[in-house]
mmCIF file of C-alpha atoms and ligand atoms in Angstrom:
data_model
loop_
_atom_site.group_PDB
_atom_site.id
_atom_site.type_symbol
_atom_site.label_atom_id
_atom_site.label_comp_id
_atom_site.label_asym_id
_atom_site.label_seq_id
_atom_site.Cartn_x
_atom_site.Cartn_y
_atom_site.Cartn_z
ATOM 1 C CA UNK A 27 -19.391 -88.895 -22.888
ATOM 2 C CA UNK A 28 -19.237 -85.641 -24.302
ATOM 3 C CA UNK A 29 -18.764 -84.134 -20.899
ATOM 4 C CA UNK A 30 -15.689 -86.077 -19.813
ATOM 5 C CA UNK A 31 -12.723 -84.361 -17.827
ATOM 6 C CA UNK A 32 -9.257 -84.801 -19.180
ATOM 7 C CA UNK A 33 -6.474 -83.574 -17.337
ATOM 8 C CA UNK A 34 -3.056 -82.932 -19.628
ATOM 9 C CA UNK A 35 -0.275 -82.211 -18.252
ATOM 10 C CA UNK A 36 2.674 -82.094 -20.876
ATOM 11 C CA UNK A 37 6.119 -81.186 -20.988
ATOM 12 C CA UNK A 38 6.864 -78.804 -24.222
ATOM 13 C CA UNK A 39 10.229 -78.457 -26.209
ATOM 14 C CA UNK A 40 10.829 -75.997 -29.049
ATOM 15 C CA UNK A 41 13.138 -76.202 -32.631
ATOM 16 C CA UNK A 42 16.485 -74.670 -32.104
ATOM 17 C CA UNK A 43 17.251 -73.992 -35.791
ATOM 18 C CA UNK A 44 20.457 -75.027 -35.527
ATOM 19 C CA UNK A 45 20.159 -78.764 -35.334
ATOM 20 C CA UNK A 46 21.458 -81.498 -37.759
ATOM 21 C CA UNK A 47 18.985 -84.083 -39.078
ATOM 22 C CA UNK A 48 19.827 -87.478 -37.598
ATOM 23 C CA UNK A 49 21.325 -90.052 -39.918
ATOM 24 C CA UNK A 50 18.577 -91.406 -41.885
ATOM 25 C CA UNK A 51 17.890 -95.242 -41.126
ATOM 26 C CA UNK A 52 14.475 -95.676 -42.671
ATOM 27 C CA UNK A 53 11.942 -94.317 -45.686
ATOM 28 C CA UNK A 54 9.966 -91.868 -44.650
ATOM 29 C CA UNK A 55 6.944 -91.144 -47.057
ATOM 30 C CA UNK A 56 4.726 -88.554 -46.813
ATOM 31 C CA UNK A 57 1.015 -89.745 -45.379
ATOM 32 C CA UNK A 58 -1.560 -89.569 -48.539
ATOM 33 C CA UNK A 59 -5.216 -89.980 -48.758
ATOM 34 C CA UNK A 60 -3.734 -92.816 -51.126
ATOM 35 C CA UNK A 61 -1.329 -94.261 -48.521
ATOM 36 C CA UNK A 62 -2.955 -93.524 -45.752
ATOM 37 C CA UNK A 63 -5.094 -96.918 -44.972
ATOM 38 C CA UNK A 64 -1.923 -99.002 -44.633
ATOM 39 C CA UNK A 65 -1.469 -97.597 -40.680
ATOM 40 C CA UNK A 66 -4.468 -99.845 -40.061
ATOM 41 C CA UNK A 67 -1.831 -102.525 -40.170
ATOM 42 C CA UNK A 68 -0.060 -101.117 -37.070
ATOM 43 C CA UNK A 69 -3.224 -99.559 -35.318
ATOM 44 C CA UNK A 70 -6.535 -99.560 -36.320
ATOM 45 C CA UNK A 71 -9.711 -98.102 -38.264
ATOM 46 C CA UNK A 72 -10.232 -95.318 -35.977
ATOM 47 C CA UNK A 73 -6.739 -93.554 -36.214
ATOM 48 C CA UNK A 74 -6.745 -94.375 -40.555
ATOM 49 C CA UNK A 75 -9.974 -92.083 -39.589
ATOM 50 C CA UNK A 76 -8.499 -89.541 -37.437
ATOM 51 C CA UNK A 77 -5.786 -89.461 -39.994
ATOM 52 C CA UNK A 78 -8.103 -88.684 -43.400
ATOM 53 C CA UNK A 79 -9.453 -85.580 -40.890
ATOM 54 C CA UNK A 80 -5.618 -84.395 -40.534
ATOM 55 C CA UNK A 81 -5.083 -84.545 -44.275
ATOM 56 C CA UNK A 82 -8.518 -82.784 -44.566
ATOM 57 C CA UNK A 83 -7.380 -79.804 -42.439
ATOM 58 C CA UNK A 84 -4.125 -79.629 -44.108
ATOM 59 C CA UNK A 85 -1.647 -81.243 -41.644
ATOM 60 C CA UNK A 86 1.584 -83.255 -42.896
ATOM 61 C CA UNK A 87 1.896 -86.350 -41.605
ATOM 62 C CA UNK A 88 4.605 -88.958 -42.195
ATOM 63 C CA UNK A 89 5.160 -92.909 -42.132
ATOM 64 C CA UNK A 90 8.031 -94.555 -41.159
ATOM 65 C CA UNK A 91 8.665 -96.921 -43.407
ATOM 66 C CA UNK A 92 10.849 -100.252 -42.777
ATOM 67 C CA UNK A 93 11.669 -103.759 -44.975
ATOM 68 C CA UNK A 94 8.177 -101.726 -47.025
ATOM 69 C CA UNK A 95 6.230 -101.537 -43.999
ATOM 70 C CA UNK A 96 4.529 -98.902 -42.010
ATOM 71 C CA UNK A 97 6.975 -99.008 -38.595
ATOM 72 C CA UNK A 98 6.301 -95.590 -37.479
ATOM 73 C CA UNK A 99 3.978 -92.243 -37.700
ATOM 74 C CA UNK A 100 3.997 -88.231 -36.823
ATOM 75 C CA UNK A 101 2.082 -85.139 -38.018
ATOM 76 C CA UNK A 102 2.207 -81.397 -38.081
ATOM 77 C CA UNK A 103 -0.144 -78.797 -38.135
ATOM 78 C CA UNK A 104 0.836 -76.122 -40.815
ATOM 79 C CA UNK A 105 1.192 -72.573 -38.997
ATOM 80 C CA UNK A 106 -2.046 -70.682 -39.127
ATOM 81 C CA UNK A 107 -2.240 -66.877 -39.253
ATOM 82 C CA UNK A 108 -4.024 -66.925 -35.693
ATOM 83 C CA UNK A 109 -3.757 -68.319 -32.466
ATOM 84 C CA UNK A 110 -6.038 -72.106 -32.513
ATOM 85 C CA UNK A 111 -6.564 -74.509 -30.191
ATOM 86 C CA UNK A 112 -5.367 -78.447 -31.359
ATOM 87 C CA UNK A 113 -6.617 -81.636 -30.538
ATOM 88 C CA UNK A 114 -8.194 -79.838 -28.244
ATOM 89 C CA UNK A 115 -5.980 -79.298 -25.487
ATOM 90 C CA UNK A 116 -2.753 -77.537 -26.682
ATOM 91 C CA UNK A 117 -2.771 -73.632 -27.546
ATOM 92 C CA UNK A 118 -0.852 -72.796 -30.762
ATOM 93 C CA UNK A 119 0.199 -69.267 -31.565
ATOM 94 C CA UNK A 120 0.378 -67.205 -34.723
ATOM 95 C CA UNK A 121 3.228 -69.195 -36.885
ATOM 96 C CA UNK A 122 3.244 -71.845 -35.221
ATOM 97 C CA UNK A 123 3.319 -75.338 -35.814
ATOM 98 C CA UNK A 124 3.099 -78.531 -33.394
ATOM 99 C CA UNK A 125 4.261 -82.140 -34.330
ATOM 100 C CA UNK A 126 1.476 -84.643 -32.413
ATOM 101 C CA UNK A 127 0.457 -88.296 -32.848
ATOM 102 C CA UNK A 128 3.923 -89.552 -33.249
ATOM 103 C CA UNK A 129 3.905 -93.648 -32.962
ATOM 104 C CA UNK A 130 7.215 -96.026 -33.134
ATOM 105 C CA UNK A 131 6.112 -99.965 -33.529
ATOM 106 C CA UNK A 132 7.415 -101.981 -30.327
ATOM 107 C CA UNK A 133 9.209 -103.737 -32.120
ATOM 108 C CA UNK A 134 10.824 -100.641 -33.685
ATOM 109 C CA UNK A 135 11.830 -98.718 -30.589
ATOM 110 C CA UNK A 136 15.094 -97.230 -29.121
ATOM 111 C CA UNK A 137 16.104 -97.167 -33.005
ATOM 112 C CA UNK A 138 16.046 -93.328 -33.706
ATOM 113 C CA UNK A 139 13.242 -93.670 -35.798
ATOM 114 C CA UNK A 140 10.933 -90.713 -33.766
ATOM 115 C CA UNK A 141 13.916 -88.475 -34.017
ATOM 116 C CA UNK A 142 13.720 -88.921 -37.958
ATOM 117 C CA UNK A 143 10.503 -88.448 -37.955
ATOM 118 C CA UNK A 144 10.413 -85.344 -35.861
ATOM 119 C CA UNK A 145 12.746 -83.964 -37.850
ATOM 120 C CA UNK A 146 11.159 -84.431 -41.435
ATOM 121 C CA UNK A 147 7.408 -82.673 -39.847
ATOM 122 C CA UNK A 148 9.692 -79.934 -38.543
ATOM 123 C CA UNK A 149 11.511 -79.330 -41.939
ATOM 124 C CA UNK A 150 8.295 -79.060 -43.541
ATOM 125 C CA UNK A 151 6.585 -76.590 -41.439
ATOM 126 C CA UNK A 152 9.446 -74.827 -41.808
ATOM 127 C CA UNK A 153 9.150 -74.865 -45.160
ATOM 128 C CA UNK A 154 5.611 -73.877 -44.785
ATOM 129 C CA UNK A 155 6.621 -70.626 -42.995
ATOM 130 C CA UNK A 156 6.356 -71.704 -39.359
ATOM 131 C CA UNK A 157 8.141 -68.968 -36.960
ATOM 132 C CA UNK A 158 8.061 -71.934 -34.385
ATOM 133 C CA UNK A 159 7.470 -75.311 -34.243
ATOM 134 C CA UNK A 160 6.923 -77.172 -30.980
ATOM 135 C CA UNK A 161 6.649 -80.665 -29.717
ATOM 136 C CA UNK A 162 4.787 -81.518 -26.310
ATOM 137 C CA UNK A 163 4.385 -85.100 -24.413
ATOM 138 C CA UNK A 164 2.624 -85.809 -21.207
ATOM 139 C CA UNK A 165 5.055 -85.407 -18.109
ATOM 140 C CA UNK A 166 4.709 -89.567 -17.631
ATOM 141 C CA UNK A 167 5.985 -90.071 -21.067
ATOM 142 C CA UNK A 168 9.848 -90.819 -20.024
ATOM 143 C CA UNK A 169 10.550 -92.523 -23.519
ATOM 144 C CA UNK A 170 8.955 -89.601 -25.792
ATOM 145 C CA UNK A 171 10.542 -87.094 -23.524
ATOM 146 C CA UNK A 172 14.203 -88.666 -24.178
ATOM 147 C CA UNK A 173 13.874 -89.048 -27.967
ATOM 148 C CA UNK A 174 11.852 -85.433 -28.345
ATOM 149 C CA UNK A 175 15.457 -84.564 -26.539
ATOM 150 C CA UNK A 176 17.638 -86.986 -28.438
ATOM 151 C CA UNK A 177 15.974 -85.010 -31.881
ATOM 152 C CA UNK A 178 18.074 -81.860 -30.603
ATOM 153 C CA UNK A 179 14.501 -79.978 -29.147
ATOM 154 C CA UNK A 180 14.917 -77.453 -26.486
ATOM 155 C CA UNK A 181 12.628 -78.132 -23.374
ATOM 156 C CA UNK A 182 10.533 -74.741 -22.449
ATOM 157 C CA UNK A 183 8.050 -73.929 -19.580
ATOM 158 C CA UNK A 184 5.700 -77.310 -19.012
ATOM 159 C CA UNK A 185 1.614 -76.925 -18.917
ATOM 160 C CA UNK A 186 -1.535 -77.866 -17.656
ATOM 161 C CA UNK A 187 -4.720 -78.369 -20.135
ATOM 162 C CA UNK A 188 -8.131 -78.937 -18.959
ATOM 163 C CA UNK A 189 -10.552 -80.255 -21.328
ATOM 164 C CA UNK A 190 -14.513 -80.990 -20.642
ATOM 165 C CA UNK A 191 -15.340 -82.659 -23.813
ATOM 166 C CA UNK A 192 -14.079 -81.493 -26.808
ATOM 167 C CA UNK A 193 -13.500 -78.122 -24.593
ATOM 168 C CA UNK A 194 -10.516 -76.146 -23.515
ATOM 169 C CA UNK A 195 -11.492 -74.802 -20.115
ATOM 170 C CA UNK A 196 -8.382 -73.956 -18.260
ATOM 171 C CA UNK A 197 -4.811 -73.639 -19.513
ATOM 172 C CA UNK A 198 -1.845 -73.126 -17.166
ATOM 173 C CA UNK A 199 1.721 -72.692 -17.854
ATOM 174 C CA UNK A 200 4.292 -73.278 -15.721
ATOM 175 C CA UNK A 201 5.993 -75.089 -13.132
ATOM 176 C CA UNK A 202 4.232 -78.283 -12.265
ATOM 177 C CA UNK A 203 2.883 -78.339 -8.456
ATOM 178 C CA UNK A 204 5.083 -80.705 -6.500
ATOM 179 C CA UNK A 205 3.758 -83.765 -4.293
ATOM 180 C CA UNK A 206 4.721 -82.804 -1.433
ATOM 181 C CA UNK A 207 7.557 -85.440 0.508
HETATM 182 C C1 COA B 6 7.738 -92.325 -27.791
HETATM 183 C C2 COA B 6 8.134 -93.143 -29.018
HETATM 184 C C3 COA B 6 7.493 -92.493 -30.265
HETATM 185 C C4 COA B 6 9.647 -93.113 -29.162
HETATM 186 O O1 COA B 6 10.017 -93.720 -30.397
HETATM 187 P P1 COA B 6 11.477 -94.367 -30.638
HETATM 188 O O2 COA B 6 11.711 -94.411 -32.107
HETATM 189 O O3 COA B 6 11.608 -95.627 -29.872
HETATM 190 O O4 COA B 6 12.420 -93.240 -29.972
HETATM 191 P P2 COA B 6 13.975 -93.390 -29.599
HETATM 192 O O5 COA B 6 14.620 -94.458 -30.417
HETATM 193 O O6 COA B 6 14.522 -92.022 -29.628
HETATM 194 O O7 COA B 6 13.956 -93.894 -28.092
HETATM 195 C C5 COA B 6 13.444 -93.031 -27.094
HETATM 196 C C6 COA B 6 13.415 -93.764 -25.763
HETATM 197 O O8 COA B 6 12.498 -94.856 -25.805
HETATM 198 C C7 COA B 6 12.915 -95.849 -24.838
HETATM 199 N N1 COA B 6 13.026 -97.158 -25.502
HETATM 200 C C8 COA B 6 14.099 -97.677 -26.125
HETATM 201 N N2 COA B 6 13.816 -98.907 -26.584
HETATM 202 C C9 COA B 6 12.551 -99.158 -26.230
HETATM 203 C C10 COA B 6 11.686 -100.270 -26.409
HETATM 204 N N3 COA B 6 12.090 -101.362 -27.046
HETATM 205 N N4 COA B 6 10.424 -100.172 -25.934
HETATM 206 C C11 COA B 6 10.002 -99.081 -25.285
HETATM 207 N N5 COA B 6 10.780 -97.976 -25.095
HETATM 208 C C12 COA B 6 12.033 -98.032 -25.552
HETATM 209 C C13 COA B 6 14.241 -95.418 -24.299
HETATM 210 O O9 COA B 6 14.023 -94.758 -23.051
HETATM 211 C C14 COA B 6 14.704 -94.420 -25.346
HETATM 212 O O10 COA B 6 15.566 -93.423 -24.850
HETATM 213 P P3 COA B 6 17.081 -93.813 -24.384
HETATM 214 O O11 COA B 6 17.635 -94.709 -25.436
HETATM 215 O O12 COA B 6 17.771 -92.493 -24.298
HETATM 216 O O13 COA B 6 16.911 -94.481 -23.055
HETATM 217 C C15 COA B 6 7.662 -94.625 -28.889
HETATM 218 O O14 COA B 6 8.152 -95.132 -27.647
HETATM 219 C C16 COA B 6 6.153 -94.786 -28.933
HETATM 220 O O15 COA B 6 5.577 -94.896 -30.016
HETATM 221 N N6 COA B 6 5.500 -94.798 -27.767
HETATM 222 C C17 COA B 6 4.033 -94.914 -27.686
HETATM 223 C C18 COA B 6 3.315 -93.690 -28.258
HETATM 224 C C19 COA B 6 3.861 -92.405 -27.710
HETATM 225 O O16 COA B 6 4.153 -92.276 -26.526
HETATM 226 N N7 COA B 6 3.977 -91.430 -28.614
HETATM 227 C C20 COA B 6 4.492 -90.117 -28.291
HETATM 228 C C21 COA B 6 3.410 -89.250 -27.799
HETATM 229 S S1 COA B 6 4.007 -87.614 -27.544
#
């Protein structure tokens, strides 16, 4: 197991600074270690788990809340003073911060409620002092890659992440290779 190959390959989009929040259509609370078990409800044990290690290592994290219900989720790492490698395939320079594990209910979707979302983890690693903060999807993701757009991010160069393990082997960025026709 611990020598398994993942492949990523992600599109990447960057905060303007100039965008308006969206209009806000749900509660968005702040992810506690008191809170925190109540996303079992919409996943499961093991990302409540994954979750108490983000909160451990400092990350903000945020539920979507709707009718008192947890509809929705994203995080952000806070901006380190070095370059670091997160979740183990995405390279993260000095300052910056990236919003990951972003999750809309089905029953939720095509409501705006990532965009809110995005926008709240980005406000706060601003406030954090974050030079840059960055979102990335995998190229497949057509519906993350619309509302990542829809939040007012800026698309930049796309990359390619090997990972053996928990390892970061090879990192390309870059144009994608095309099939060819
Ligand atoms: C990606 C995701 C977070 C988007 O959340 P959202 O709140 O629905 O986002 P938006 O309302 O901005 O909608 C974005 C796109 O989702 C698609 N969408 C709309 N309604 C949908 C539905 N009922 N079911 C699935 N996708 C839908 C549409 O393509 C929409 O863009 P469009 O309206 O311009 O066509 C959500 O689809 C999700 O949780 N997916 C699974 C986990 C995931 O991919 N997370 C992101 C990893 S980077």
């Amino acid at each position: 197991m611990s020598r398994l190959l993942k492949i990523y390959r992600n599109r990447n989009y960057v905060w303007p600074d100039d965008v308006h929040p969206p209009a806000r259509t749900a509660e968005l609370r702040p992810i506690t270690f008191d809170n925190v078990s109540q996303v079992e409800r919409l996943r499961n044990a093991s990302v409540a788990a994954a979750f108490r290690r983000f909160l451990d290592s400092g990350r903000f994290g945020v539920f979507a809340m709707v009718d008192g219900i947890v509809a929705g989720h994203a995080w952000v790492t806070p901006p380190a003073d070095d370059p670091q490698v997160v979740n183990t395939y995405a390279k993260v320079a000095a300052g910056e911060s990236l919003v990951h594990y972003c999750y809309v209910a089905p029953e939720q979707r095509g409501r705006g409620l990532y965009a809110q979302m995005l926008h709240e983890t980005t406000a706060w690693a601003r406030e954090h002092g974050a030079t840059r903060v960055t979102v990335d999807t995998s190229v497949d993701n057509t519906a993350s890659q619309k509302g990542i757009q829809r939040a007012g991010f800026t698309e930049v160069e796309p990359t390619t992440s090997v990972v053996i393990g928990r390892r970061l082997i090879y990192r390309r960025r870059g144009d994608l290779p095309t099939t060819p026709a």
